[in-house]
PDB file of C-alpha atoms in Angstrom:
ATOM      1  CA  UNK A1440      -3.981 -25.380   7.799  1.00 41.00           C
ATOM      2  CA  UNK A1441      -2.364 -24.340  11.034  1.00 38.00           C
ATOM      3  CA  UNK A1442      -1.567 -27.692  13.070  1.00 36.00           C
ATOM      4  CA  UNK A1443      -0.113 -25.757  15.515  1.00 39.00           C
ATOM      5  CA  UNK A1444      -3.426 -23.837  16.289  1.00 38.00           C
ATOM      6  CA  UNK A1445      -5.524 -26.855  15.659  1.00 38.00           C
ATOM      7  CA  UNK A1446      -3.678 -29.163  18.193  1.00 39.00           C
ATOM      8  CA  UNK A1447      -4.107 -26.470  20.827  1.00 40.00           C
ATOM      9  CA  UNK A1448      -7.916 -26.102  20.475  1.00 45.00           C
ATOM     10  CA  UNK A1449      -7.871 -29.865  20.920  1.00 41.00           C
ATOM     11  CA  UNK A1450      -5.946 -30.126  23.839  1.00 45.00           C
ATOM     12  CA  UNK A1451      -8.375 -27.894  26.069  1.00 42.00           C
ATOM     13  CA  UNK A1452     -10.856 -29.953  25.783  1.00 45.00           C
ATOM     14  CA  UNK A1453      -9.330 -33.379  26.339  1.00 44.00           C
ATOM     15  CA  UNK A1454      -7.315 -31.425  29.494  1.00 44.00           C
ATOM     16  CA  UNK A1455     -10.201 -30.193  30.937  1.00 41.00           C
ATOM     17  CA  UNK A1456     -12.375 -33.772  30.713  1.00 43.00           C
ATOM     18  CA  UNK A1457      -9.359 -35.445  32.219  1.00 46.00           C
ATOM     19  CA  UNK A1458      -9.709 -32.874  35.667  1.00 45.00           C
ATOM     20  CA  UNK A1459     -12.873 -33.612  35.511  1.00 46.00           C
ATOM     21  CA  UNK A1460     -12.467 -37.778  35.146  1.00 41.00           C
ATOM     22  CA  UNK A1461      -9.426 -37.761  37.809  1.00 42.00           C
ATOM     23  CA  UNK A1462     -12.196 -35.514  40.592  1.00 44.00           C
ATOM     24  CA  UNK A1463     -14.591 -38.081  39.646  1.00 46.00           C
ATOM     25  CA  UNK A1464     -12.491 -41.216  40.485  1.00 46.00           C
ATOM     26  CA  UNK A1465     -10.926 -39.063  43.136  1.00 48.00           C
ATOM     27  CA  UNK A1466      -7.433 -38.963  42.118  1.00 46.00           C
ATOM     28  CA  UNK A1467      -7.453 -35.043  42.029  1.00 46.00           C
ATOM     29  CA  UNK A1468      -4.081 -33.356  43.513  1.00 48.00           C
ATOM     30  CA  UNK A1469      -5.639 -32.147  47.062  1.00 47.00           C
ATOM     31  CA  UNK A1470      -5.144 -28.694  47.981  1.00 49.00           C
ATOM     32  CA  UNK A1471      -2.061 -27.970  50.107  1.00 48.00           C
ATOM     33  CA  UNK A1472      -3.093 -27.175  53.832  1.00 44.00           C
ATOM     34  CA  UNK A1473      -0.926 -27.113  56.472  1.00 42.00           C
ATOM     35  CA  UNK A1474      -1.114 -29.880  59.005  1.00 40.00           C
ATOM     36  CA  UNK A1475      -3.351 -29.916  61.820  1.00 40.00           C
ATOM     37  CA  UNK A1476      -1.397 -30.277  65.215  1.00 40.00           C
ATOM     38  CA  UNK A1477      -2.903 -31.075  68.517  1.00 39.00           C
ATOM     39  CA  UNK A1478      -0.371 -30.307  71.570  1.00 38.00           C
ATOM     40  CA  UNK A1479      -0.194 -33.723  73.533  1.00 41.00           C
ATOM     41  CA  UNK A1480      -1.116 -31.837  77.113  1.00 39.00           C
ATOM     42  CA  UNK A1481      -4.377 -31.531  74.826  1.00 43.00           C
ATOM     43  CA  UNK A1482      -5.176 -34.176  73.379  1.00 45.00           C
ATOM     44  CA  UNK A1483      -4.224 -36.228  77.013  1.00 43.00           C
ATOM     45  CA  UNK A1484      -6.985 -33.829  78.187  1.00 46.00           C
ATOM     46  CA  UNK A1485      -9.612 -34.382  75.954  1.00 46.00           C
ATOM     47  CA  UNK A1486      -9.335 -37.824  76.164  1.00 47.00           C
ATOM     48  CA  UNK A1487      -9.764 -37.455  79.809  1.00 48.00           C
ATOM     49  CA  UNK A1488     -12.712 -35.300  79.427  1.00 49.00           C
ATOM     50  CA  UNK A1489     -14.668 -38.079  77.239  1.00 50.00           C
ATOM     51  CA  UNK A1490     -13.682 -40.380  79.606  1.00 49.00           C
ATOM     52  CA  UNK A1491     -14.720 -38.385  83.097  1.00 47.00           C
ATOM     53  CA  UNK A1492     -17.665 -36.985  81.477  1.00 49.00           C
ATOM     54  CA  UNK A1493     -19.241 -39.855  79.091  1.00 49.00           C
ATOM     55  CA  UNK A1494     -21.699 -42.525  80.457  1.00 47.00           C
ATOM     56  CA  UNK A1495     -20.049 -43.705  83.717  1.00 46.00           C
ATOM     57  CA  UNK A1496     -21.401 -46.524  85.274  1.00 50.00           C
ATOM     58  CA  UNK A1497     -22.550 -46.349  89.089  1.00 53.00           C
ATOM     59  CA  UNK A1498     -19.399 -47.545  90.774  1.00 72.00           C
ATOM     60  CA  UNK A1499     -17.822 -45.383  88.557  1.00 80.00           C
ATOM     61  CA  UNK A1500     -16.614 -41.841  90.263  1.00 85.00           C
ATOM     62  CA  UNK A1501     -15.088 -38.400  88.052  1.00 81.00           C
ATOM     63  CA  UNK A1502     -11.735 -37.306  90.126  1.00 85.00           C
ATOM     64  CA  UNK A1503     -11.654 -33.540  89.471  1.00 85.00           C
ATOM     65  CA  UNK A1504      -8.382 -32.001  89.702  1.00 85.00           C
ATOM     66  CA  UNK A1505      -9.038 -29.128  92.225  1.00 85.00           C
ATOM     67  CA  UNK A1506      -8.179 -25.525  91.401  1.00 78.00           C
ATOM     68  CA  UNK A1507      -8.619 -24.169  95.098  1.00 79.00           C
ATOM     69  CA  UNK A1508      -6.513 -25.410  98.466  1.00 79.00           C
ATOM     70  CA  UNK A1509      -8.217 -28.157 100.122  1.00 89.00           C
ATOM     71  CA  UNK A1510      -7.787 -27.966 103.821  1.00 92.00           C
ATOM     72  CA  UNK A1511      -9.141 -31.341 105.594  1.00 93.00           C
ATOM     73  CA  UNK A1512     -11.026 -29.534 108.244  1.00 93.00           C
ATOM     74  CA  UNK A1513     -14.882 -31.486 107.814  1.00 93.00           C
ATOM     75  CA  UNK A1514     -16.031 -27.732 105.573  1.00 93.00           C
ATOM     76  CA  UNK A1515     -16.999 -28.783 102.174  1.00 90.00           C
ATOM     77  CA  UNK A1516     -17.307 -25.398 100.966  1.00 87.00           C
ATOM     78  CA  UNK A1517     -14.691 -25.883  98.676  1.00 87.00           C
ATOM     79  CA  UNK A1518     -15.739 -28.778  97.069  1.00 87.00           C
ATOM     80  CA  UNK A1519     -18.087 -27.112  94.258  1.00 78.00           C
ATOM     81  CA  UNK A1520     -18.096 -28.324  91.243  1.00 70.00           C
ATOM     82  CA  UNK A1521     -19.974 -27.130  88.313  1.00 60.00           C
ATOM     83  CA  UNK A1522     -18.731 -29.696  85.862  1.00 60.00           C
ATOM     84  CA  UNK A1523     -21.462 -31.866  88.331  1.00 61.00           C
ATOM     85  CA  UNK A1524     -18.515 -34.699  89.173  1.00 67.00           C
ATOM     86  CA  UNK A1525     -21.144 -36.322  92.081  1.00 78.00           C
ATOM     87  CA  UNK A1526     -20.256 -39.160  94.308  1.00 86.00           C
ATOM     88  CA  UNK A1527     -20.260 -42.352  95.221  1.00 90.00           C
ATOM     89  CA  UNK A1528     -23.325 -43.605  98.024  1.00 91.00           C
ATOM     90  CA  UNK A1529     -22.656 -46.791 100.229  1.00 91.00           C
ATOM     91  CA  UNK A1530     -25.379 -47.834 102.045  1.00 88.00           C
ATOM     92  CA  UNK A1531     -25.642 -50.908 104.487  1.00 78.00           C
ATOM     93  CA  UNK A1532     -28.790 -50.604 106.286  1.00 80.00           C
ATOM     94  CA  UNK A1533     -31.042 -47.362 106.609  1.00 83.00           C
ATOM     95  CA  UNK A1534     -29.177 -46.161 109.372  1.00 86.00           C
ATOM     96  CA  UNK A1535     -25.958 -46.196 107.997  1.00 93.00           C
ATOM     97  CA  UNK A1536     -24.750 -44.596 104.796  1.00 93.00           C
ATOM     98  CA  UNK A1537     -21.049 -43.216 103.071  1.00 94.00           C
ATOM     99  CA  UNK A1538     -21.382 -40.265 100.277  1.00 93.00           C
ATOM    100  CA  UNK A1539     -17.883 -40.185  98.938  1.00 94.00           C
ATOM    101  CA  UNK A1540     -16.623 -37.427  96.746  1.00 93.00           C
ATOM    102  CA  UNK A1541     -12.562 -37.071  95.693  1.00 92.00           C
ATOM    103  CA  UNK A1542     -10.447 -34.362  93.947  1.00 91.00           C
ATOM    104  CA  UNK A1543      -6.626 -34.277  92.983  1.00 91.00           C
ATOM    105  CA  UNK A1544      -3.734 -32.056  92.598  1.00 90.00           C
ATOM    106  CA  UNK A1545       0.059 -32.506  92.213  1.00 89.00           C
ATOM    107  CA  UNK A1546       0.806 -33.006  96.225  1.00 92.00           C
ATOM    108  CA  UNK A1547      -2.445 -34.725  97.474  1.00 93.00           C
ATOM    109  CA  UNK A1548      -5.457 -37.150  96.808  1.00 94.00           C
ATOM    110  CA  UNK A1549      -8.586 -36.048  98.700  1.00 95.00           C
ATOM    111  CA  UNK A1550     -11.699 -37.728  99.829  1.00 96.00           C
ATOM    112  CA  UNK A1551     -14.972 -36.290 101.436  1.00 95.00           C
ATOM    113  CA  UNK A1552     -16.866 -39.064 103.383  1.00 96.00           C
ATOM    114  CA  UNK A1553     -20.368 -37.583 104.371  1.00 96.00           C
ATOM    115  CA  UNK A1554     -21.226 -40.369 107.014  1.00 96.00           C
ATOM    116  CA  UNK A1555     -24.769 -41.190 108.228  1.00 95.00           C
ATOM    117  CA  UNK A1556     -24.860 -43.092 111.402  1.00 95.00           C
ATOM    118  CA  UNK A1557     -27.104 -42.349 114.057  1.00 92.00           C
ATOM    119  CA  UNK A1558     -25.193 -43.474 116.932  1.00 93.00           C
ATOM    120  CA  UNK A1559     -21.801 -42.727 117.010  1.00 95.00           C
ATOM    121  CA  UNK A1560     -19.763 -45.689 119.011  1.00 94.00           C
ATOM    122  CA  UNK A1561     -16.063 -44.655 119.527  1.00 92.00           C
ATOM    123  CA  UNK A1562     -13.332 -47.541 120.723  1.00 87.00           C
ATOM    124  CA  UNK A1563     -12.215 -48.128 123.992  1.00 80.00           C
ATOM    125  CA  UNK A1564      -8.157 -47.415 124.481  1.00 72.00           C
ATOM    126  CA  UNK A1565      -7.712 -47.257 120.498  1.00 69.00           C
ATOM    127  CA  UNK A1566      -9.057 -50.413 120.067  1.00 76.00           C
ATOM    128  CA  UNK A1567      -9.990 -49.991 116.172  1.00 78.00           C
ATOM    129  CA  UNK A1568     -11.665 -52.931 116.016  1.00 79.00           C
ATOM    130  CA  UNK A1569     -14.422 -51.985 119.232  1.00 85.00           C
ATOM    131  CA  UNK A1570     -15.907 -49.071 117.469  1.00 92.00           C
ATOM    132  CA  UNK A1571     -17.458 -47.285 114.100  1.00 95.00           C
ATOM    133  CA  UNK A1572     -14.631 -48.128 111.953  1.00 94.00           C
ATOM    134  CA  UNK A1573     -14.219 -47.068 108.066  1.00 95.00           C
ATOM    135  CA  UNK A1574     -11.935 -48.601 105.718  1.00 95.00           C
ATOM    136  CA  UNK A1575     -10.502 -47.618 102.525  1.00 95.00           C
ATOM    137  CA  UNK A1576      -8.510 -49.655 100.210  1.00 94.00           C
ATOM    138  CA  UNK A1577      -6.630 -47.786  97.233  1.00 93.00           C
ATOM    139  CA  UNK A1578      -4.552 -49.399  94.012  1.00 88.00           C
ATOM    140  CA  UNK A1579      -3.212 -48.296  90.993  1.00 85.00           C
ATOM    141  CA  UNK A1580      -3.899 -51.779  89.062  1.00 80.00           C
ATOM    142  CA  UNK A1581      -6.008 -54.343  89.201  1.00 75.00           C
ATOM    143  CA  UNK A1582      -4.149 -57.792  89.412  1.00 70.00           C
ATOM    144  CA  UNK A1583      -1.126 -56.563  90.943  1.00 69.00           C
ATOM    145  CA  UNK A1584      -0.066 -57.922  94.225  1.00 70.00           C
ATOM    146  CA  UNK A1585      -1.555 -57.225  97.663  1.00 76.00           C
ATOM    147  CA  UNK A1586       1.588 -55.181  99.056  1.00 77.00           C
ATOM    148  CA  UNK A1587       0.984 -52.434  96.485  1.00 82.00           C
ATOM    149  CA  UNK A1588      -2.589 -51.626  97.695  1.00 89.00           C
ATOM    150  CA  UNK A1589      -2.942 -48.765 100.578  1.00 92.00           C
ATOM    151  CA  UNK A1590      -4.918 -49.842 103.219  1.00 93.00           C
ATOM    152  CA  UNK A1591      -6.486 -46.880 105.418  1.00 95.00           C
ATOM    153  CA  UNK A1592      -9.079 -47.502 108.665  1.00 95.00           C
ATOM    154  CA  UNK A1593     -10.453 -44.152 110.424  1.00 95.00           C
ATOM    155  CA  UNK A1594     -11.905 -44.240 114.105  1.00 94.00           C
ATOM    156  CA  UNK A1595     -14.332 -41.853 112.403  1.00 94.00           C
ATOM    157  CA  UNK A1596     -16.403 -42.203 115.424  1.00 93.00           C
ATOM    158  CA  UNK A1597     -13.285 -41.019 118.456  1.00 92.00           C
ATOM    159  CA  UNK A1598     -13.030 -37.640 119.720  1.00 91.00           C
ATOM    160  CA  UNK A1599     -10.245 -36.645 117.119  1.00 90.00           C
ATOM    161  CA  UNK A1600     -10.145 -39.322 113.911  1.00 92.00           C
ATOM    162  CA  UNK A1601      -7.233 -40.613 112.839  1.00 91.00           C
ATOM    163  CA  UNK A1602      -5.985 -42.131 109.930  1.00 95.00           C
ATOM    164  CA  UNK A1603      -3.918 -45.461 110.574  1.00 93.00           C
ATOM    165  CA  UNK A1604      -2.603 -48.195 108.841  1.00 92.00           C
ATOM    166  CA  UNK A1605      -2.949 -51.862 108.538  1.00 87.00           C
ATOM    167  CA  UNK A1606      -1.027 -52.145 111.747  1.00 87.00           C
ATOM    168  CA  UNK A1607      -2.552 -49.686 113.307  1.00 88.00           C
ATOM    169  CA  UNK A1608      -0.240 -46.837 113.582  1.00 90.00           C
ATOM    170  CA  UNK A1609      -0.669 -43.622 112.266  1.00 92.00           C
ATOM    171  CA  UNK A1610      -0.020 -42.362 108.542  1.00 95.00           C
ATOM    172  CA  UNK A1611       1.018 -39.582 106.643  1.00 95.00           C
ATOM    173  CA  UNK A1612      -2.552 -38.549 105.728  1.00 95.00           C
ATOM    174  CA  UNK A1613      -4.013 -35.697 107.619  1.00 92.00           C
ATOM    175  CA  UNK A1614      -7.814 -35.183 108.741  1.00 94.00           C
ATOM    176  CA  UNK A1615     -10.678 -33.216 109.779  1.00 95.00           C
ATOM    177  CA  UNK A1616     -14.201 -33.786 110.670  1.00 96.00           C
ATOM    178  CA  UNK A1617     -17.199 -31.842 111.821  1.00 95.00           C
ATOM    179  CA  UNK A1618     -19.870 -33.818 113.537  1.00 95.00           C
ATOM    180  CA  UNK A1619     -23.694 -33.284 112.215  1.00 94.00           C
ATOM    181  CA  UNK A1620     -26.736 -34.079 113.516  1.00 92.00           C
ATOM    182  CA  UNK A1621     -26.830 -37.427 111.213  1.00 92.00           C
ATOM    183  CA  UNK A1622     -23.302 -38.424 111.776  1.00 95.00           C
ATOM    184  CA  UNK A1623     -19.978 -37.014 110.548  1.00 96.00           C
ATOM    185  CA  UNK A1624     -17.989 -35.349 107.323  1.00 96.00           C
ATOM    186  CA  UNK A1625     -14.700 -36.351 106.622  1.00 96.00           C
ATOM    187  CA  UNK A1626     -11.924 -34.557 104.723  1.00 96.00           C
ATOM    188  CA  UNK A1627      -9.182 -36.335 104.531  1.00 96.00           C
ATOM    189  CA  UNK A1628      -5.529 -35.613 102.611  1.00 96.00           C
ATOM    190  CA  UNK A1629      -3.719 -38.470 101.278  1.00 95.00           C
ATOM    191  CA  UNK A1630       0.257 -37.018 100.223  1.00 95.00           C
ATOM    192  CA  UNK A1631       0.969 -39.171  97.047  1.00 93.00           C
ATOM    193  CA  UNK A1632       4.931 -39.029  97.642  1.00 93.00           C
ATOM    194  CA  UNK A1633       3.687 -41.134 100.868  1.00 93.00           C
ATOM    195  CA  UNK A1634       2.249 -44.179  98.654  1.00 91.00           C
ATOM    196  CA  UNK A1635       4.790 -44.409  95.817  1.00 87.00           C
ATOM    197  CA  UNK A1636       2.397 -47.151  94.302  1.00 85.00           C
ATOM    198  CA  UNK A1637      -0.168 -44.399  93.653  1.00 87.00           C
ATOM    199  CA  UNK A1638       0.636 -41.652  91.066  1.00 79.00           C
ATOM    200  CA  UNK A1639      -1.642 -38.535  90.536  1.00 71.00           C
ATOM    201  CA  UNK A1640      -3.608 -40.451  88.216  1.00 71.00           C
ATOM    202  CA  UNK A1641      -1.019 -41.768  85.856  1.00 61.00           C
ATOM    203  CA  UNK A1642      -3.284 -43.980  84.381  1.00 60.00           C
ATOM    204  CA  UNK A1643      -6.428 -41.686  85.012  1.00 66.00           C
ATOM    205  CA  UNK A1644      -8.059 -43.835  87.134  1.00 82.00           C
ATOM    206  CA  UNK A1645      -7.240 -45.432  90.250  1.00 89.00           C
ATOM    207  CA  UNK A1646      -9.475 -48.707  91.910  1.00 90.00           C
ATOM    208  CA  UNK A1647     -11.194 -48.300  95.470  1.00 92.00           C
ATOM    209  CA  UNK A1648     -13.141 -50.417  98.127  1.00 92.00           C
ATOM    210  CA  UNK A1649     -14.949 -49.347 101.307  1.00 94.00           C
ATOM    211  CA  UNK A1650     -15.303 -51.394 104.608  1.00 94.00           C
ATOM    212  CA  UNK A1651     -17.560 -49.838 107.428  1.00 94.00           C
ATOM    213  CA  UNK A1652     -18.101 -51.662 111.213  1.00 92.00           C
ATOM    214  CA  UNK A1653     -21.480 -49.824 112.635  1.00 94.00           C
ATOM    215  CA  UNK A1654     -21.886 -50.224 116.226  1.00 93.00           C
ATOM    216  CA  UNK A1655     -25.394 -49.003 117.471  1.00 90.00           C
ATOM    217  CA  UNK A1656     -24.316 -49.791 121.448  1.00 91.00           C
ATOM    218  CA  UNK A1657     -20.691 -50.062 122.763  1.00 87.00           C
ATOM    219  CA  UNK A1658     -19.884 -53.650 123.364  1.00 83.00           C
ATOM    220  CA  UNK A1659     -22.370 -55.182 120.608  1.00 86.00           C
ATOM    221  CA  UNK A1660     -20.658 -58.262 119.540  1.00 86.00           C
ATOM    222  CA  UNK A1661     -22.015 -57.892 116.053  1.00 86.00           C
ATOM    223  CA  UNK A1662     -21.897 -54.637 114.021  1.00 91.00           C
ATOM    224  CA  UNK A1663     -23.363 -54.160 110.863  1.00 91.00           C
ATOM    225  CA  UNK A1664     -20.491 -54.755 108.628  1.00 92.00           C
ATOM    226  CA  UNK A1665     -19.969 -53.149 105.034  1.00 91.00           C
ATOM    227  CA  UNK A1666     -17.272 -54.676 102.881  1.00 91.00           C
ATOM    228  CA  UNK A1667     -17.470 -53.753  98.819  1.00 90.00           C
ATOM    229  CA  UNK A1668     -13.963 -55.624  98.410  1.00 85.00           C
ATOM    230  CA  UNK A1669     -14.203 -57.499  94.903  1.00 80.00           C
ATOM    231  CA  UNK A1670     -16.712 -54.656  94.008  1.00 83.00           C
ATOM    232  CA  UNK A1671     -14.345 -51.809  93.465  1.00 86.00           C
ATOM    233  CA  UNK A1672     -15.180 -48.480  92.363  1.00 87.00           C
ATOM    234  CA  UNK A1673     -12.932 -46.852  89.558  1.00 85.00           C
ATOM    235  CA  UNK A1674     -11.859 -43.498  90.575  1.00 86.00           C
ATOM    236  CA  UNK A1675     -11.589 -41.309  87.263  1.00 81.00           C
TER     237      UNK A1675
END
């Protein structure tokens, strides 16, 4: 007898029920592939995406960065966006409303304010404080001290808006307006190099709260006021 031979017709068998017992218990040598790599730029932007474009709760708004120049002249014809990012609505009493939208890019944070009033009051002298008045408050983290929020108020109702700080001056944002027949648009341009506490969404989100003063008559002693501080909205 031929051991030789016989001990080879043997071993097929066994070999061939031992791949078979190792793909059962699933100890089978996988196949070589090569390894699937994701650029990081990528994968940051699809976790952005699911974040922007998942369920968002109502005080929750989706940032687009823009792809076109936004000038802050009060025309929102450049403010399209298919991807359906929406707004945010503030609303007081019927005759007062804020429709907020917002956009990005490297050098500037934008907002849109559509504002519904029906009477436009202006302040006397630029007194802020004795006319339609709109207040923004922007920070990068919750929890963090008061210093590193901006604070913003716009004379929205005055002959030329401005954008001032929490003293009153001035600041390095720019804006436009056109007035409508139910109030005014807003466009204004927010530098980020001006704010160092806000980056171009470094986190992906930043935190804001609106304050509105509605006169209906010059003088009135009490406007309707709007404050949604300890309410903020996260800006995706």
């Amino acid at each position: 007898m031929n051991y030789a031979r016989k001990n080879c017709s043997l071993a097929l068998p066994i070999i061939v029920l031992m791949a078979m017992v190792w793909a059962a218990a699933g100890l089978a040598p996988a196949a070589q592939s090569p390894p699937l790599l994701v650029p990081e730029m990528r994968l940051e932007r699809i976790t952005r995406l699911a974040q922007v474009y998942g369920s968002l709760g109502r005080d929750a708004l989706v940032c687009p960065e823009t792809q076109a120049a936004v000038t802050p002249d009060g025309d929102l014809g450049e403010w399209a966006d298919p991807n359906g990012a929406g707004r945010l609505r503030f609303q007081k009493d019927a005759d007062f409303g804020v429709n907020l939208q917002a956009r990005w890019d490297t050098d500037n944070f934008y907002l849109a304010l559509e504002i519904e009033d029906d009477i436009l009051v202006p302040g006397v002298g630029g007194d802020l404080l004795g006319g339609d008045l709109l207040g923004l408050t922007l920070f990068a983290h919750k929890g963090r001290p008061a210093e590193e929020a901006v604070n913003l108020y716009i004379d929205y109702a005055a002959d030329s808006p401005q954008v001032r700080d929490a003293a009153g001056r001035p600041s390095a944002a720019t804006a436009g307006f056109e007035t409508t027949a139910g109030g005014r648009i807003l466009e204004v341009a927010l530098p980020w190099e001006a704010w160092p506490t806000l980056k171009p969404f470094s986190e992906r989100r930043l935190y804001l709260s609106l304050y509105a003063r509605d006169f209906d008559a010059a003088g009135e002693a009490a406007p309707d006021i709007l404050d949604t501080h300890g309410d903020e909205a996260t800006l995706y």
